[in-house]
PDB file of C-alpha atoms in Angstrom:
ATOM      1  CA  UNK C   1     242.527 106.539 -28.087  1.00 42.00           C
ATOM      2  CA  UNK C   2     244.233 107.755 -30.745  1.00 42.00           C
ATOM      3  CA  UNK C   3     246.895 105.551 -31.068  1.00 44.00           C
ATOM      4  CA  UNK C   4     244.428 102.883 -31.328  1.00 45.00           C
ATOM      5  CA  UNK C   5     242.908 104.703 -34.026  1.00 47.00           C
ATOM      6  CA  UNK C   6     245.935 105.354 -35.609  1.00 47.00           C
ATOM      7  CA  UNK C   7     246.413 101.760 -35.637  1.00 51.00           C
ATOM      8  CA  UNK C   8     243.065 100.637 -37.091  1.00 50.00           C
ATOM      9  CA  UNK C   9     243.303 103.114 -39.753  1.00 54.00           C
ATOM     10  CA  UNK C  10     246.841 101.427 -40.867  1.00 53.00           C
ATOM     11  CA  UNK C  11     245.713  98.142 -40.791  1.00 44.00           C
ATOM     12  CA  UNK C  12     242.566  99.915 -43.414  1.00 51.00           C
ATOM     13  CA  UNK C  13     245.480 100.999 -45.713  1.00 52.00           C
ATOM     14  CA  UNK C  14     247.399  98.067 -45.443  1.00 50.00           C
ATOM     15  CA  UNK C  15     244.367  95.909 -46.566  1.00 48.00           C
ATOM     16  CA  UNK C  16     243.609  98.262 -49.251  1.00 48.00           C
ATOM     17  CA  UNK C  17     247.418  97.174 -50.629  1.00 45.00           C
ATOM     18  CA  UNK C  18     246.674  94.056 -50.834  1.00 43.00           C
ATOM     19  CA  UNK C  19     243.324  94.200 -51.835  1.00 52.00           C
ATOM     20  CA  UNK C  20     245.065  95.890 -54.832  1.00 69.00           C
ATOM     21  CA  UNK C  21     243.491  94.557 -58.028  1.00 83.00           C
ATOM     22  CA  UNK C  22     245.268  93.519 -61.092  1.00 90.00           C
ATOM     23  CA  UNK C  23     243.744  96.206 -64.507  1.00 94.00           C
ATOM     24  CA  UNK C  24     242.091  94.871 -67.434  1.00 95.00           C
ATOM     25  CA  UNK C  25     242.231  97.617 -70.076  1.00 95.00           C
ATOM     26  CA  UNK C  26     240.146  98.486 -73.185  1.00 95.00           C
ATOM     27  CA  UNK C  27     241.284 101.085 -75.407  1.00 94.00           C
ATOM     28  CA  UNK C  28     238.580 101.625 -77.692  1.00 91.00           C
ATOM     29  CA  UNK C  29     236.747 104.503 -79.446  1.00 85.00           C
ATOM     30  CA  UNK C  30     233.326 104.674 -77.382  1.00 79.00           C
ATOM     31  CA  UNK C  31     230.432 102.977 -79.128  1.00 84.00           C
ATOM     32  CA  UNK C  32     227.612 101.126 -77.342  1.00 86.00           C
ATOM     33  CA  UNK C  33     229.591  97.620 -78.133  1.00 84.00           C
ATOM     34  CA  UNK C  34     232.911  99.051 -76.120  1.00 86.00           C
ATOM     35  CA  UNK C  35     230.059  99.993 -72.910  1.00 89.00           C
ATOM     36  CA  UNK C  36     228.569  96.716 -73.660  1.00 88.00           C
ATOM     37  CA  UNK C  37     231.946  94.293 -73.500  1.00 89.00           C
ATOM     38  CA  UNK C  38     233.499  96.307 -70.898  1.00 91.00           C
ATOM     39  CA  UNK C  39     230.314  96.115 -68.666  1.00 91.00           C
ATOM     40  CA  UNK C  40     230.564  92.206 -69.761  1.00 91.00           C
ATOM     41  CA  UNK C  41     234.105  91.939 -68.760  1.00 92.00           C
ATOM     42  CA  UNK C  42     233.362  94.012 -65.467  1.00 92.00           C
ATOM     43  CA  UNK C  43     230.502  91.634 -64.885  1.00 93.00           C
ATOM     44  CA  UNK C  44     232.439  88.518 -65.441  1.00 92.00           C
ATOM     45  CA  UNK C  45     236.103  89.667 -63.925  1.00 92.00           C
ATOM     46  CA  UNK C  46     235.058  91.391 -60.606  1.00 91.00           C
ATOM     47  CA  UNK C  47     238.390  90.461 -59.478  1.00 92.00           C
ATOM     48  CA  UNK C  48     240.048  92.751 -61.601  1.00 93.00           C
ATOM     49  CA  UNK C  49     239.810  96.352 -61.903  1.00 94.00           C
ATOM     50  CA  UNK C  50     238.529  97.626 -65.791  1.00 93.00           C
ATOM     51  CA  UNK C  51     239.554 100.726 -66.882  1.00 93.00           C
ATOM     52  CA  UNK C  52     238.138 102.359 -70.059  1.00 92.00           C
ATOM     53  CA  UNK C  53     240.327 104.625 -72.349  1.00 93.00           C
ATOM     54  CA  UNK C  54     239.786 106.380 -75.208  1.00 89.00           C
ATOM     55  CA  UNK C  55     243.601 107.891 -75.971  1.00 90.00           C
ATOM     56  CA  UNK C  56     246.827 105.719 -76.367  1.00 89.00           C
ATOM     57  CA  UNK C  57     248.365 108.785 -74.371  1.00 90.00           C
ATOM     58  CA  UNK C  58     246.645 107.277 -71.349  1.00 91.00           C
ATOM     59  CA  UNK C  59     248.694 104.156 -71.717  1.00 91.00           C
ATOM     60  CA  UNK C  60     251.746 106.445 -70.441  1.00 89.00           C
ATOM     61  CA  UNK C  61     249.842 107.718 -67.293  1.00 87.00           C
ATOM     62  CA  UNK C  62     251.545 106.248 -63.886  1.00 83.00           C
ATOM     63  CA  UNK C  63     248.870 105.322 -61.767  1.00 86.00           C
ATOM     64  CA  UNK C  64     248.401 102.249 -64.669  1.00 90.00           C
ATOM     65  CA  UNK C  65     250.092  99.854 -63.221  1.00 90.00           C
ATOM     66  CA  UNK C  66     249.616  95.561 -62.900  1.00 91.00           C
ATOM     67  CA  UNK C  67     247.800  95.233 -65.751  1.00 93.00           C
ATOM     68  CA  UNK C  68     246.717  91.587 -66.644  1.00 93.00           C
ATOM     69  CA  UNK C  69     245.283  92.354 -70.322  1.00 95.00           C
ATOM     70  CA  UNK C  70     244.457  95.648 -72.823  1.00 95.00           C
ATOM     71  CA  UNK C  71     241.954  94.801 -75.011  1.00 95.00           C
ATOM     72  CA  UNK C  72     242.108  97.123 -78.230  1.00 94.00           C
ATOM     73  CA  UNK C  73     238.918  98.014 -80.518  1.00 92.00           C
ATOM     74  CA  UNK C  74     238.463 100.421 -83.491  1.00 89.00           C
ATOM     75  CA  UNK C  75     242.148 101.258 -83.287  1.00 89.00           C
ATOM     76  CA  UNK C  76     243.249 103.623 -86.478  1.00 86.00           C
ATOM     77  CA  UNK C  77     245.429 101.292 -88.944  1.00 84.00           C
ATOM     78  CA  UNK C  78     247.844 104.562 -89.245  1.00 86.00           C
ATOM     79  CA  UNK C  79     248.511 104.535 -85.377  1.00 88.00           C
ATOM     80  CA  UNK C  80     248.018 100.779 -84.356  1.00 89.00           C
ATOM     81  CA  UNK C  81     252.517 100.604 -84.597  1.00 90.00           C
ATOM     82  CA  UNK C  82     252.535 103.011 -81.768  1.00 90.00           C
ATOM     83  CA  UNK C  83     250.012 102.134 -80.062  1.00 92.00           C
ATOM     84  CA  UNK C  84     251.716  98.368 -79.711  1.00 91.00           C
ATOM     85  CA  UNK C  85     255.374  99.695 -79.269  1.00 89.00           C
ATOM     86  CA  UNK C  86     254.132 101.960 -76.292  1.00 90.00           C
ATOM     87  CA  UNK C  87     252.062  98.568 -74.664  1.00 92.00           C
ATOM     88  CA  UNK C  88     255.302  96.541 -75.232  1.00 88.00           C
ATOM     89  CA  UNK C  89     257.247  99.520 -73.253  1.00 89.00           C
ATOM     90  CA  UNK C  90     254.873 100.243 -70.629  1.00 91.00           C
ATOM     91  CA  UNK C  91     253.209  97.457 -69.863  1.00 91.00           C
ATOM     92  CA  UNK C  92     255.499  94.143 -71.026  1.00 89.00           C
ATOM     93  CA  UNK C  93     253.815  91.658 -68.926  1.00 90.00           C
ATOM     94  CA  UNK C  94     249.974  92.443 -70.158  1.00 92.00           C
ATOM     95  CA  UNK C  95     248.416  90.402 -72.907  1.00 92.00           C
ATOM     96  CA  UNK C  96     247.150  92.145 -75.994  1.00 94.00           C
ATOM     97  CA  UNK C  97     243.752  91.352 -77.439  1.00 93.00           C
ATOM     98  CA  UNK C  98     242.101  92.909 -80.465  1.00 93.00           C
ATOM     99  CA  UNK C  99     238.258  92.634 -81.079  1.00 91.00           C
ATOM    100  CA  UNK C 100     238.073  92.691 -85.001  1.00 88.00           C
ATOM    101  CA  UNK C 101     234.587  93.349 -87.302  1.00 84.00           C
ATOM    102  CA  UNK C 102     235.737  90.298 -89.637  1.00 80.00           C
ATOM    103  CA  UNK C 103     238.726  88.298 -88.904  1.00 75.00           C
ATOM    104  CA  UNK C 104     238.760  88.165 -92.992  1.00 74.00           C
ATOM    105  CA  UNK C 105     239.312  91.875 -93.464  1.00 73.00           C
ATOM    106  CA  UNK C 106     241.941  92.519 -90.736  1.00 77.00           C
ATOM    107  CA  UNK C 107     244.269  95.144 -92.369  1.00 78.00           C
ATOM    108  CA  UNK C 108     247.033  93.128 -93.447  1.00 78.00           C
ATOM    109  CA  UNK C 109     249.422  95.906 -91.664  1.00 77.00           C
ATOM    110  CA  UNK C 110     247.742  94.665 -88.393  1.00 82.00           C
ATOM    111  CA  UNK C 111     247.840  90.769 -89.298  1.00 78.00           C
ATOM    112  CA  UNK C 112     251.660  91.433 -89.604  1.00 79.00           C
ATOM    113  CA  UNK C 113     251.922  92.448 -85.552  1.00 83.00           C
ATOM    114  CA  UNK C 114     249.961  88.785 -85.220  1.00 80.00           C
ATOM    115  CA  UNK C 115     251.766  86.963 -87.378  1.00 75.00           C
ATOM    116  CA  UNK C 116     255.423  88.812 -85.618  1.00 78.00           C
ATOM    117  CA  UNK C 117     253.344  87.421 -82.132  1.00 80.00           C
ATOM    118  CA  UNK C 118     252.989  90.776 -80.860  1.00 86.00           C
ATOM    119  CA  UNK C 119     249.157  90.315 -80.327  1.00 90.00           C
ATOM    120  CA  UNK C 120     248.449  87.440 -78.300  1.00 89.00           C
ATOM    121  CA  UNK C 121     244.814  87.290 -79.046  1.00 89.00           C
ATOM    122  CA  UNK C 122     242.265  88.443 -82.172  1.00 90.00           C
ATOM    123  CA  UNK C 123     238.636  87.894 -81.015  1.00 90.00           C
ATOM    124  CA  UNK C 124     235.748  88.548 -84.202  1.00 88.00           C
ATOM    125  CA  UNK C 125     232.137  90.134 -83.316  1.00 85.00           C
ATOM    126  CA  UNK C 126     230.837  87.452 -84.280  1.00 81.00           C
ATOM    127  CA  UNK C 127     231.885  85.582 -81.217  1.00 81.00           C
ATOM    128  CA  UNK C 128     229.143  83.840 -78.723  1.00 83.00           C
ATOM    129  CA  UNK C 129     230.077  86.468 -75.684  1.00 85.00           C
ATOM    130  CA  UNK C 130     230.486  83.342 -73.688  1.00 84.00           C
ATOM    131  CA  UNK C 131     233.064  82.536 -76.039  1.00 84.00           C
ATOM    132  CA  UNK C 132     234.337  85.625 -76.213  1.00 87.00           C
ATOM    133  CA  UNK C 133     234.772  85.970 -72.419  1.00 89.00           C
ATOM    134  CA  UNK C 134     236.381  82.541 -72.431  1.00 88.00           C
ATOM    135  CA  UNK C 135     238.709  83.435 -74.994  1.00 88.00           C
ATOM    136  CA  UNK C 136     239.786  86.324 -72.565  1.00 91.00           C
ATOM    137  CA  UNK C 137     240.021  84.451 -69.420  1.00 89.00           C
ATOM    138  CA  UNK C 138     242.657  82.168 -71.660  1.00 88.00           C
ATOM    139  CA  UNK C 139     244.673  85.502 -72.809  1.00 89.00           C
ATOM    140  CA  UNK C 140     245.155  86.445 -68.987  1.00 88.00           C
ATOM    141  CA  UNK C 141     246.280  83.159 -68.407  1.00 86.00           C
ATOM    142  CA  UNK C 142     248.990  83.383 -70.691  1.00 84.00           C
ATOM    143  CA  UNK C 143     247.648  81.756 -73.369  1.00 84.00           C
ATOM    144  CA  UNK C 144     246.523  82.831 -77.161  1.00 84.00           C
ATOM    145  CA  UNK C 145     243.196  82.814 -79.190  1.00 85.00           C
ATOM    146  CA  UNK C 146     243.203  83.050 -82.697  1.00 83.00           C
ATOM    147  CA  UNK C 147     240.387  82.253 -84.936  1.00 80.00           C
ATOM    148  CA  UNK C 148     240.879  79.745 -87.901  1.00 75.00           C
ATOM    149  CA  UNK C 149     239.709  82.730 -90.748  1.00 70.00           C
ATOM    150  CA  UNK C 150     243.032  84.829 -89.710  1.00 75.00           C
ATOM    151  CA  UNK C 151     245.226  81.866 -88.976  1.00 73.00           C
ATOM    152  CA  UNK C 152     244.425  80.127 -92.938  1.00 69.00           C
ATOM    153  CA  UNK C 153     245.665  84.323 -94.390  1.00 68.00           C
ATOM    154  CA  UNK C 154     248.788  83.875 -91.796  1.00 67.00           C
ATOM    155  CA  UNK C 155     249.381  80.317 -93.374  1.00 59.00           C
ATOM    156  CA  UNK C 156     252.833  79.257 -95.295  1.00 52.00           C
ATOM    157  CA  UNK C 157     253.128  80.162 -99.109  1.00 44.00           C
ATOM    158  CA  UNK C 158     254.003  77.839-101.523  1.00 39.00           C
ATOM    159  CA  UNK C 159     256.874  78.898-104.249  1.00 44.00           C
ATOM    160  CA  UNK C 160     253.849  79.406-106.639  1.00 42.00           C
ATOM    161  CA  UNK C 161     252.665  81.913-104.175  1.00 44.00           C
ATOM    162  CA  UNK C 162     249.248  79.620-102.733  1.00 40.00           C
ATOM    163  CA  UNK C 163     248.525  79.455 -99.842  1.00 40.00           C
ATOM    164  CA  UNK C 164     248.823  76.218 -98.221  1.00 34.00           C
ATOM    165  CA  UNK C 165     246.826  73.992 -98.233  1.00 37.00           C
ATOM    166  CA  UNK C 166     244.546  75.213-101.018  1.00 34.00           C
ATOM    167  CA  UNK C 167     241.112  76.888 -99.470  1.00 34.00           C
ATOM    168  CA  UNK C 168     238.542  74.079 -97.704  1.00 33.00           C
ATOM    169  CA  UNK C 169     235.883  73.755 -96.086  1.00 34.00           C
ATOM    170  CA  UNK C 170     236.319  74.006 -92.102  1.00 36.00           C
ATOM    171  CA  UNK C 171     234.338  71.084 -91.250  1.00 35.00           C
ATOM    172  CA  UNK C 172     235.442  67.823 -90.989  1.00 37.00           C
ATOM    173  CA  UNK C 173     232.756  65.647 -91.909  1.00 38.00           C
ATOM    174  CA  UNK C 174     233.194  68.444 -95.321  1.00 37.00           C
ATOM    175  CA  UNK C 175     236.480  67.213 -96.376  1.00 38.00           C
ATOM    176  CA  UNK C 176     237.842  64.101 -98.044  1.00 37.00           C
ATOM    177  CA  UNK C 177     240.167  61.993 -95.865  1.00 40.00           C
ATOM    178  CA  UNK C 178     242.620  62.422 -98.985  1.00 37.00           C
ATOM    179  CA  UNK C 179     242.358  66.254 -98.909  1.00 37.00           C
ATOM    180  CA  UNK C 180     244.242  66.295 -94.966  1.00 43.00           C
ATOM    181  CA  UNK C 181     247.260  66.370 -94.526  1.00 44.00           C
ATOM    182  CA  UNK C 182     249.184  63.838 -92.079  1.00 46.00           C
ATOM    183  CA  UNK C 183     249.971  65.728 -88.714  1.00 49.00           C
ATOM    184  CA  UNK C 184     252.454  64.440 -86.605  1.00 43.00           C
ATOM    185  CA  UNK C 185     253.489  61.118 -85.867  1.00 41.00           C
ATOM    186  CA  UNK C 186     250.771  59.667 -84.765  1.00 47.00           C
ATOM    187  CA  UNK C 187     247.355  59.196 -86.517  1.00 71.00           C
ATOM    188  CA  UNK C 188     244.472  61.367 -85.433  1.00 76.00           C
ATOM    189  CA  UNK C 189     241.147  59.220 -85.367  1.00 80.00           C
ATOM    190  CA  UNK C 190     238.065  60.658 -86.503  1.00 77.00           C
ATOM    191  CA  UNK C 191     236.325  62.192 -83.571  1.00 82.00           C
ATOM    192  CA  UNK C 192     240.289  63.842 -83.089  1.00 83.00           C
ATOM    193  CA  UNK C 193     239.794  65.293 -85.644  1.00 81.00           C
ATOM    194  CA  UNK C 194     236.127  66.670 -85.765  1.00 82.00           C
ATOM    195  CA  UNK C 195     237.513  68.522 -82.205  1.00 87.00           C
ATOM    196  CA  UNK C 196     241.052  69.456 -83.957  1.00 85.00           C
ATOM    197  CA  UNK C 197     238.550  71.405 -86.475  1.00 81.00           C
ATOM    198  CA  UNK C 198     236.218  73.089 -84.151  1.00 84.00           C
ATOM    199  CA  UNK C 199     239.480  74.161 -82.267  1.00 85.00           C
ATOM    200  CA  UNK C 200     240.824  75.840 -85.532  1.00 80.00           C
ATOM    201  CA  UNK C 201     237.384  77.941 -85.503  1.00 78.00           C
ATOM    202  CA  UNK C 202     238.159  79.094 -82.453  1.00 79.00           C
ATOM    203  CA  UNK C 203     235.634  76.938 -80.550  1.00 83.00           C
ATOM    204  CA  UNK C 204     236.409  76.508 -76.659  1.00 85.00           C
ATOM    205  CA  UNK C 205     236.174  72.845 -75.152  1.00 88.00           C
ATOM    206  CA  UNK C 206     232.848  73.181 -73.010  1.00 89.00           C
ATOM    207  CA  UNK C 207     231.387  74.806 -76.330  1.00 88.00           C
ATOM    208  CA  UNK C 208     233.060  71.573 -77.844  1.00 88.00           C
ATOM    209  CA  UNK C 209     231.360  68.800 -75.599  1.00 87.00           C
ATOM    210  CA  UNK C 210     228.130  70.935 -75.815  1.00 87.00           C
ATOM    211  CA  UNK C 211     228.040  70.457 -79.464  1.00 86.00           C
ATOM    212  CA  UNK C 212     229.459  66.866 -79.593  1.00 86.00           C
ATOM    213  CA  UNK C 213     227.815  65.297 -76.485  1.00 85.00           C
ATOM    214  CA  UNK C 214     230.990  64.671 -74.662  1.00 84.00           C
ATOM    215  CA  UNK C 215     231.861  65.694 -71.074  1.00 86.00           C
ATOM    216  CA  UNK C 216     234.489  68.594 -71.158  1.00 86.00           C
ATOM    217  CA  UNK C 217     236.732  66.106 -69.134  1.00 86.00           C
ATOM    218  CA  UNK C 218     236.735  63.881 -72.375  1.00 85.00           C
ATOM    219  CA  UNK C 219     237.279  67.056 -74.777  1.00 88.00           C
ATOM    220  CA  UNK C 220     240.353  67.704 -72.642  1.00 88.00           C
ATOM    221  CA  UNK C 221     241.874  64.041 -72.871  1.00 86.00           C
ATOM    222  CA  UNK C 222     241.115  64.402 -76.743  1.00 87.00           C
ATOM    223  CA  UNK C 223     242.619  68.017 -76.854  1.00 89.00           C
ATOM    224  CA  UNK C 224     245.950  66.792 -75.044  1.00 87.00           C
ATOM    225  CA  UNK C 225     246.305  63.524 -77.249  1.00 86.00           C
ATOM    226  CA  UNK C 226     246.123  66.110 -80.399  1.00 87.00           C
ATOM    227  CA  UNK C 227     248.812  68.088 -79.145  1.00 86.00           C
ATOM    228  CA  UNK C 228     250.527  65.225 -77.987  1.00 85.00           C
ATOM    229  CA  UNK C 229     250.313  63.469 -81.592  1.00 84.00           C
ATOM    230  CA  UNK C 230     250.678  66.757 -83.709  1.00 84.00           C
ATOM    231  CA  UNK C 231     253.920  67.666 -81.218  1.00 84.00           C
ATOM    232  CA  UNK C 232     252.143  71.147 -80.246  1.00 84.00           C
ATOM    233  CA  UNK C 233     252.135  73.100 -77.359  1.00 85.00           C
ATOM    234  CA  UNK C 234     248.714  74.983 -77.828  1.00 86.00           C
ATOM    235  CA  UNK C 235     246.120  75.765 -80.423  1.00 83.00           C
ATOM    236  CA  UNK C 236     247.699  78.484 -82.412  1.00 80.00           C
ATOM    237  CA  UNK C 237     249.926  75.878 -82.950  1.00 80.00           C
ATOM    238  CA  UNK C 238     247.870  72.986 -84.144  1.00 80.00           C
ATOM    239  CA  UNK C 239     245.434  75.186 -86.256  1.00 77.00           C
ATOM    240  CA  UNK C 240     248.483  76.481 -87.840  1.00 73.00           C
ATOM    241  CA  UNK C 241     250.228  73.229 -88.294  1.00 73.00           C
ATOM    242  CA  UNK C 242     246.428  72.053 -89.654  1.00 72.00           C
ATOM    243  CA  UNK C 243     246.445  74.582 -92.483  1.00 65.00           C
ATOM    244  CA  UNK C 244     249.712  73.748 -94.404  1.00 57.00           C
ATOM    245  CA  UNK C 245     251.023  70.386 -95.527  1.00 40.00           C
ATOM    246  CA  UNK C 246     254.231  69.533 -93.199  1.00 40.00           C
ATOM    247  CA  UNK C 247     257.137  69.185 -96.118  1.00 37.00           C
ATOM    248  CA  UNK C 248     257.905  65.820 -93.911  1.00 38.00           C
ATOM    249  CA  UNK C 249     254.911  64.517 -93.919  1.00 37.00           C
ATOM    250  CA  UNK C 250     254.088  60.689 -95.708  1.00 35.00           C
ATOM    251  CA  UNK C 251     250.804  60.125 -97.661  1.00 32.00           C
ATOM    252  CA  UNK C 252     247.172  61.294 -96.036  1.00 32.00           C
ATOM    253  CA  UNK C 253     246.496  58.395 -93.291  1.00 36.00           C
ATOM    254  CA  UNK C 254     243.803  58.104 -90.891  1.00 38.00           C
ATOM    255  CA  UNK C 255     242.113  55.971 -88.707  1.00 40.00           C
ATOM    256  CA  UNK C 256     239.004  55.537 -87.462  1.00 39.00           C
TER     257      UNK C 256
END
């Protein structure tokens, strides 16, 4: 009897292994929109353990371990160096995501760790939490969110000292044909580009279709004949590559 018990209770622990769940983290001062995201990520990620922190120390504890993601919020200017160096040390393989007030009025100190690719992710407030939770689900994947605000201040300088290109208007149906610059080889048509745009703000492909009346099959085709024709590999990419004139590049041509 109590071997067999013995037994049953091993298989228990052994399960409990491998039922072991990967960590998202958020290190944030506690304020009722921390509770409220983390309770959002909880609600959406129930296959991942979240864990709240309120100290950077608690980055250095041992029991952390497989984390997927740490999500940083209200993080002191003056400390944010450490903070990354000891993520980067401790935890190499987790994403890093920062939830911002105003992607505009990022402390240029912190834009610096973005534009270095140390953060793989900068999500504003103003985010649709749908959105927001999206643009999560793509940092634990690997890949990078950015939105098109931060990604214009990270842009190339001219010798003058502008930024280029000069400031515009984010929608496409806004701008002059003559006012884009060519990307790529091949020729963007017009609906390309009215998706190339909402990608630069950030926008996520079923948010995309939504708002264009395409399936989010179609968005996708679109999406990889943009990267395809502007030789990127993701969006970071061809919002940055959107927001400064290639020095190759011919005259403005598009198609429709």
């Amino acid at each position: 009897m109590y071997r067999t018990g013995s037994s049953l209770s091993d298989f228990e622990d052994n399960n409990k292994v491998l039922a072991k769940k990967t960590k998202i983290v958020m290190l944030a001062r506690a304020d009722l929109l921390a509770e409220c995201l983390t309770q959002a990520i909880s609600t959406r990620f129930q296959g991942h353990e979240v864990v709240s922190l309120s100290e950077a120390d608690s980055l250095l504890d041992g029991n952390l371990e497989d984390v997927a993601l740490i999500m940083l919020y209200r993080i002191p200017a003056s400390t944010f160096p450490s903070v990354i160096r000891t993520i980067h040390e401790f935890h190499p393989r987790a994403s890093i995501g920062l939830v911002v007030e105003n992607a505009d009025e990022l402390d240029s100190s912190i834009a610096g760790f973005v534009d270095e690719g140390l953060i793989h992710g900068v999500l504003p407030l103003n985010l649709h939490l749908d959105v927001c939770l999206t643009a999560i689900d793509l940092l634990m994947k690997g890949g990078e969110h950015f939105p098109a605000a931060l990604l214009r201040r990270l842009a190339p300088r001219s010798p003058t000292g502008s930024t280029l290109p000069a400031q515009r208007d984010t929608c496409a149906e806004a701008m002059a044909p003559a006012q884009k610059s060519d990307i790529g080889r091949g020729l963007l048509t017009t609906r390309e580009i009215q998706i190339l745009d909402l990608i630069c703000m950030g926008t996520q492909n079923k948010i995309i279709a939504d708002r264009l009346g395409l399936s989010e099959n179609t968005v996708k085709v679109h999406v990889r004949n943009i990267y395809k024709k502007m030789n990127v590999r993701n969006r970071t990419e061809a919002a940055s590559r959107y927001f400064r004139h290639d020095g190759d590049a011919g005259p403005p041509r598009w198609r429709n």
